[in-house]
Amino acid sequence: MGIEPQFQKVEEKLFQNRYLVDSGQPHIKVMPHDKPSKNLLAMTHLCPAGCYSQAENGQVELTADGCLECGTCRILCEPAGEITWEYPRGGYGILFKFG
Ligand code: SF4
């Protein structure tokens, strides 16, 4: 007997997804920067999949593996040219059918 789905933690629900990595071809890229903007820094807290992090040198980095394609970073950062955002190539990316 497991925990009812509505009482699972977010991490447990995310674990039910599957992600097919398109090696060497991330569908989102952070543009080079010296000092991250407020929006880029915000993504280290807002991304539901935890794809954004801040490196020791202060720059914001992205690991697109596990991206849920929610579009939050696209709305916040793409208009200002801070990131490039495309859907993964066909057959790659997130698969939601297991959760
Ligand atoms: Fe994170 Fe959503 Fe952006 Fe993917 S689209 S990196 S899940 S904020």
Short mmCIF file of N, CA and C and ligand atoms in Angstrom, two decimals:
data_model
loop_
_atom_site.label_atom_id
_atom_site.label_comp_id
_atom_site.label_asym_id
_atom_site.label_seq_id
_atom_site.Cartn_x
_atom_site.Cartn_y
_atom_site.Cartn_z
N MET A 1 0.85 -1.18 0.00
CA MET A 1 0.00 0.00 0.00
C MET A 1 0.89 1.23 0.00
N GLY A 2 0.77 2.08 -1.03
CA GLY A 2 1.61 3.27 -1.12
C GLY A 2 0.88 4.51 -0.67
N ILE A 3 1.57 5.63 -0.77
CA ILE A 3 0.97 6.91 -0.41
C ILE A 3 0.02 7.33 -1.53
N GLU A 4 -1.14 7.85 -1.15
CA GLU A 4 -2.10 8.32 -2.16
C GLU A 4 -1.43 9.37 -3.03
N PRO A 5 -1.65 9.34 -4.37
CA PRO A 5 -0.98 10.26 -5.27
C PRO A 5 -1.12 11.74 -4.87
N GLN A 6 -2.28 12.12 -4.32
CA GLN A 6 -2.46 13.54 -3.98
C GLN A 6 -1.62 13.96 -2.79
N PHE A 7 -1.04 12.99 -2.04
CA PHE A 7 -0.22 13.33 -0.89
C PHE A 7 1.28 13.14 -1.16
N GLN A 8 1.63 12.83 -2.40
CA GLN A 8 3.04 12.65 -2.72
C GLN A 8 3.74 14.00 -2.79
N LYS A 9 5.06 13.98 -2.49
CA LYS A 9 5.87 15.19 -2.65
C LYS A 9 6.11 15.43 -4.13
N VAL A 10 6.45 16.69 -4.46
CA VAL A 10 6.72 17.04 -5.85
C VAL A 10 7.83 16.16 -6.41
N GLU A 11 8.89 15.94 -5.61
CA GLU A 11 10.02 15.13 -6.08
C GLU A 11 9.57 13.72 -6.45
N GLU A 12 8.64 13.17 -5.66
CA GLU A 12 8.15 11.83 -5.95
C GLU A 12 7.33 11.81 -7.23
N LYS A 13 6.56 12.87 -7.45
CA LYS A 13 5.76 12.93 -8.68
C LYS A 13 6.67 13.11 -9.90
N LEU A 14 7.70 13.94 -9.75
CA LEU A 14 8.62 14.15 -10.88
C LEU A 14 9.34 12.85 -11.23
N PHE A 15 9.58 12.01 -10.24
CA PHE A 15 10.29 10.76 -10.47
C PHE A 15 9.49 9.83 -11.37
N GLN A 16 8.18 10.05 -11.46
CA GLN A 16 7.35 9.20 -12.30
C GLN A 16 7.47 9.55 -13.78
N ASN A 17 8.03 10.72 -14.08
CA ASN A 17 8.23 11.09 -15.47
C ASN A 17 9.46 10.37 -16.02
N ARG A 18 9.56 10.32 -17.32
CA ARG A 18 10.75 9.80 -17.96
C ARG A 18 11.27 10.89 -18.89
N TYR A 19 12.60 10.92 -19.03
CA TYR A 19 13.20 11.96 -19.87
C TYR A 19 14.23 11.33 -20.77
N LEU A 20 14.07 11.54 -22.06
CA LEU A 20 15.04 11.01 -23.01
C LEU A 20 15.98 12.15 -23.42
N VAL A 21 17.24 12.02 -23.01
CA VAL A 21 18.24 13.08 -23.24
C VAL A 21 18.70 13.06 -24.69
N ASP A 22 18.70 14.24 -25.30
CA ASP A 22 19.25 14.41 -26.65
C ASP A 22 20.68 14.88 -26.46
N SER A 23 21.60 13.94 -26.34
CA SER A 23 22.99 14.27 -25.96
C SER A 23 23.61 15.31 -26.88
N GLY A 24 24.17 16.32 -26.26
CA GLY A 24 24.89 17.35 -27.02
C GLY A 24 23.99 18.35 -27.69
N GLN A 25 22.67 18.20 -27.57
CA GLN A 25 21.75 19.14 -28.22
C GLN A 25 20.69 19.62 -27.23
N PRO A 26 21.10 20.38 -26.21
CA PRO A 26 20.11 20.89 -25.25
C PRO A 26 19.11 21.81 -25.96
N HIS A 27 17.84 21.69 -25.62
CA HIS A 27 16.83 22.50 -26.30
C HIS A 27 16.69 23.90 -25.70
N ILE A 28 17.33 24.11 -24.56
CA ILE A 28 17.37 25.45 -23.96
C ILE A 28 18.84 25.77 -23.69
N LYS A 29 19.23 27.00 -24.00
CA LYS A 29 20.61 27.42 -23.71
C LYS A 29 20.60 28.77 -23.03
N VAL A 30 21.45 28.93 -22.04
CA VAL A 30 21.63 30.23 -21.38
C VAL A 30 22.71 30.98 -22.16
N MET A 31 22.42 32.21 -22.52
CA MET A 31 23.39 32.99 -23.29
C MET A 31 24.55 33.41 -22.37
N PRO A 32 25.75 33.55 -22.92
CA PRO A 32 26.90 33.94 -22.09
C PRO A 32 26.63 35.27 -21.38
N HIS A 33 27.04 35.34 -20.12
CA HIS A 33 26.85 36.57 -19.35
C HIS A 33 27.92 36.63 -18.26
N ASP A 34 28.24 37.87 -17.85
CA ASP A 34 29.18 38.04 -16.74
C ASP A 34 28.43 38.02 -15.42
N LYS A 35 27.36 38.82 -15.38
CA LYS A 35 26.55 38.90 -14.16
C LYS A 35 25.12 38.55 -14.55
N PRO A 36 24.51 37.60 -13.86
CA PRO A 36 23.16 37.19 -14.26
C PRO A 36 22.12 38.28 -13.95
N SER A 37 21.13 38.36 -14.80
CA SER A 37 20.03 39.30 -14.57
C SER A 37 19.15 38.80 -13.42
N LYS A 38 18.25 39.68 -12.97
CA LYS A 38 17.30 39.27 -11.92
C LYS A 38 16.46 38.08 -12.39
N ASN A 39 16.06 38.11 -13.64
CA ASN A 39 15.21 37.03 -14.15
C ASN A 39 15.96 35.70 -14.19
N LEU A 40 17.21 35.74 -14.63
CA LEU A 40 17.99 34.49 -14.66
C LEU A 40 18.19 33.95 -13.25
N LEU A 41 18.48 34.83 -12.32
CA LEU A 41 18.64 34.39 -10.93
C LEU A 41 17.34 33.81 -10.39
N ALA A 42 16.23 34.44 -10.76
CA ALA A 42 14.93 33.96 -10.29
C ALA A 42 14.68 32.53 -10.77
N MET A 43 15.19 32.19 -11.95
CA MET A 43 14.94 30.85 -12.48
C MET A 43 15.57 29.76 -11.60
N THR A 44 16.60 30.12 -10.82
CA THR A 44 17.20 29.11 -9.92
C THR A 44 16.21 28.71 -8.82
N HIS A 45 15.16 29.51 -8.64
CA HIS A 45 14.12 29.18 -7.66
C HIS A 45 12.81 28.78 -8.31
N LEU A 46 12.57 29.27 -9.53
CA LEU A 46 11.25 29.08 -10.15
C LEU A 46 11.12 27.81 -10.96
N CYS A 47 12.19 27.34 -11.55
CA CYS A 47 12.08 26.17 -12.43
C CYS A 47 11.59 24.96 -11.62
N PRO A 48 10.45 24.39 -11.97
CA PRO A 48 9.90 23.29 -11.19
C PRO A 48 10.75 22.02 -11.26
N ALA A 49 11.60 21.93 -12.28
CA ALA A 49 12.45 20.73 -12.42
C ALA A 49 13.85 20.96 -11.88
N GLY A 50 14.14 22.16 -11.39
CA GLY A 50 15.45 22.44 -10.83
C GLY A 50 16.55 22.44 -11.87
N CYS A 51 16.25 22.87 -13.08
CA CYS A 51 17.24 22.84 -14.16
C CYS A 51 18.27 23.97 -14.05
N TYR A 52 17.90 25.06 -13.38
CA TYR A 52 18.79 26.22 -13.29
C TYR A 52 19.53 26.20 -11.96
N SER A 53 20.81 26.57 -12.00
CA SER A 53 21.58 26.69 -10.77
C SER A 53 22.60 27.81 -10.95
N GLN A 54 23.12 28.30 -9.84
CA GLN A 54 24.13 29.35 -9.90
C GLN A 54 25.48 28.75 -9.59
N ALA A 55 26.43 28.97 -10.48
CA ALA A 55 27.78 28.42 -10.31
C ALA A 55 28.55 29.27 -9.31
N GLU A 56 29.71 28.77 -8.90
CA GLU A 56 30.54 29.50 -7.94
C GLU A 56 30.97 30.85 -8.47
N ASN A 57 31.12 30.96 -9.79
CA ASN A 57 31.53 32.25 -10.36
C ASN A 57 30.35 33.22 -10.49
N GLY A 58 29.19 32.82 -10.03
CA GLY A 58 28.03 33.72 -10.03
C GLY A 58 27.13 33.58 -11.25
N GLN A 59 27.64 32.93 -12.30
CA GLN A 59 26.83 32.79 -13.51
C GLN A 59 25.76 31.72 -13.32
N VAL A 60 24.65 31.92 -14.02
CA VAL A 60 23.56 30.96 -13.96
C VAL A 60 23.76 29.92 -15.06
N GLU A 61 23.66 28.67 -14.66
CA GLU A 61 23.85 27.55 -15.58
C GLU A 61 22.56 26.76 -15.71
N LEU A 62 22.46 26.01 -16.78
CA LEU A 62 21.26 25.23 -17.03
C LEU A 62 21.63 23.81 -17.42
N THR A 63 20.96 22.86 -16.82
CA THR A 63 21.01 21.47 -17.28
C THR A 63 19.61 21.13 -17.74
N ALA A 64 19.43 21.01 -19.03
CA ALA A 64 18.08 20.86 -19.59
C ALA A 64 17.49 19.47 -19.36
N ASP A 65 18.31 18.52 -18.92
CA ASP A 65 17.78 17.17 -18.65
C ASP A 65 16.71 17.26 -17.58
N GLY A 66 15.57 16.70 -17.82
CA GLY A 66 14.48 16.72 -16.85
C GLY A 66 13.53 17.88 -17.03
N CYS A 67 13.80 18.77 -17.98
CA CYS A 67 12.92 19.92 -18.24
C CYS A 67 11.50 19.44 -18.52
N LEU A 68 10.54 20.09 -17.87
CA LEU A 68 9.13 19.72 -18.02
C LEU A 68 8.44 20.45 -19.16
N GLU A 69 9.20 21.33 -19.85
CA GLU A 69 8.64 22.14 -20.96
C GLU A 69 7.46 22.98 -20.47
N CYS A 70 7.56 23.49 -19.25
CA CYS A 70 6.46 24.29 -18.71
C CYS A 70 6.42 25.68 -19.31
N GLY A 71 7.57 26.15 -19.80
CA GLY A 71 7.60 27.46 -20.46
C GLY A 71 7.87 28.64 -19.55
N THR A 72 8.06 28.41 -18.26
CA THR A 72 8.29 29.53 -17.34
C THR A 72 9.53 30.33 -17.74
N CYS A 73 10.63 29.65 -17.98
CA CYS A 73 11.85 30.37 -18.34
C CYS A 73 11.73 31.01 -19.72
N ARG A 74 10.94 30.40 -20.57
CA ARG A 74 10.75 30.97 -21.90
C ARG A 74 10.05 32.32 -21.79
N ILE A 75 9.02 32.37 -20.94
CA ILE A 75 8.28 33.62 -20.77
C ILE A 75 9.13 34.67 -20.09
N LEU A 76 9.89 34.26 -19.09
CA LEU A 76 10.64 35.22 -18.28
C LEU A 76 11.93 35.70 -18.94
N CYS A 77 12.64 34.81 -19.62
CA CYS A 77 14.01 35.14 -20.05
C CYS A 77 14.21 35.21 -21.56
N GLU A 78 13.38 34.54 -22.34
CA GLU A 78 13.63 34.54 -23.78
C GLU A 78 13.41 35.90 -24.44
N PRO A 79 12.37 36.66 -24.04
CA PRO A 79 12.15 37.96 -24.71
C PRO A 79 13.36 38.90 -24.61
N ALA A 80 14.10 38.83 -23.51
CA ALA A 80 15.27 39.70 -23.33
C ALA A 80 16.53 39.08 -23.92
N GLY A 81 16.40 37.91 -24.53
CA GLY A 81 17.55 37.28 -25.16
C GLY A 81 18.50 36.61 -24.19
N GLU A 82 18.03 36.34 -22.97
CA GLU A 82 18.91 35.73 -21.98
C GLU A 82 19.05 34.23 -22.18
N ILE A 83 18.07 33.64 -22.84
CA ILE A 83 18.14 32.22 -23.16
C ILE A 83 17.61 32.03 -24.59
N THR A 84 17.92 30.89 -25.16
CA THR A 84 17.22 30.44 -26.37
C THR A 84 16.41 29.23 -25.95
N TRP A 85 15.23 29.09 -26.52
CA TRP A 85 14.31 28.04 -26.07
C TRP A 85 13.64 27.42 -27.29
N GLU A 86 13.77 26.14 -27.44
CA GLU A 86 13.07 25.39 -28.49
C GLU A 86 12.52 24.12 -27.87
N TYR A 87 11.51 23.55 -28.49
CA TYR A 87 11.06 22.24 -28.04
C TYR A 87 12.14 21.22 -28.41
N PRO A 88 12.27 20.15 -27.62
CA PRO A 88 13.23 19.10 -27.99
C PRO A 88 12.87 18.50 -29.34
N ARG A 89 13.86 17.93 -29.98
CA ARG A 89 13.59 17.23 -31.24
C ARG A 89 12.61 16.09 -31.00
N GLY A 90 11.91 15.70 -32.04
CA GLY A 90 10.92 14.64 -31.93
C GLY A 90 11.51 13.38 -31.30
N GLY A 91 10.78 12.82 -30.33
CA GLY A 91 11.23 11.59 -29.69
C GLY A 91 12.07 11.84 -28.45
N TYR A 92 12.55 13.09 -28.26
CA TYR A 92 13.36 13.39 -27.07
C TYR A 92 12.57 14.26 -26.11
N GLY A 93 13.09 14.37 -24.91
CA GLY A 93 12.48 15.25 -23.91
C GLY A 93 11.63 14.48 -22.93
N ILE A 94 10.68 15.18 -22.38
CA ILE A 94 9.89 14.64 -21.26
C ILE A 94 8.76 13.72 -21.76
N LEU A 95 8.54 12.66 -21.00
CA LEU A 95 7.41 11.75 -21.25
C LEU A 95 6.59 11.73 -19.97
N PHE A 96 5.34 12.15 -20.04
CA PHE A 96 4.53 12.29 -18.84
C PHE A 96 3.65 11.07 -18.56
N LYS A 97 3.64 10.09 -19.45
CA LYS A 97 2.60 9.07 -19.37
C LYS A 97 2.75 8.10 -18.21
N PHE A 98 3.85 8.21 -17.43
CA PHE A 98 4.04 7.25 -16.34
C PHE A 98 3.50 7.75 -15.01
N GLY A 99 3.15 9.02 -14.93
CA GLY A 99 2.73 9.58 -13.65
C GLY A 99 1.23 9.68 -13.52
FE1 SF4 B 1 12.45 24.61 -16.06
FE2 SF4 B 1 10.09 24.95 -17.24
FE3 SF4 B 1 12.26 26.19 -18.22
FE4 SF4 B 1 12.01 23.54 -18.46
S1 SF4 B 1 10.69 25.10 -19.43
S2 SF4 B 1 13.85 24.63 -17.82
S3 SF4 B 1 10.96 23.01 -16.55
S4 SF4 B 1 11.32 26.54 -16.21
#
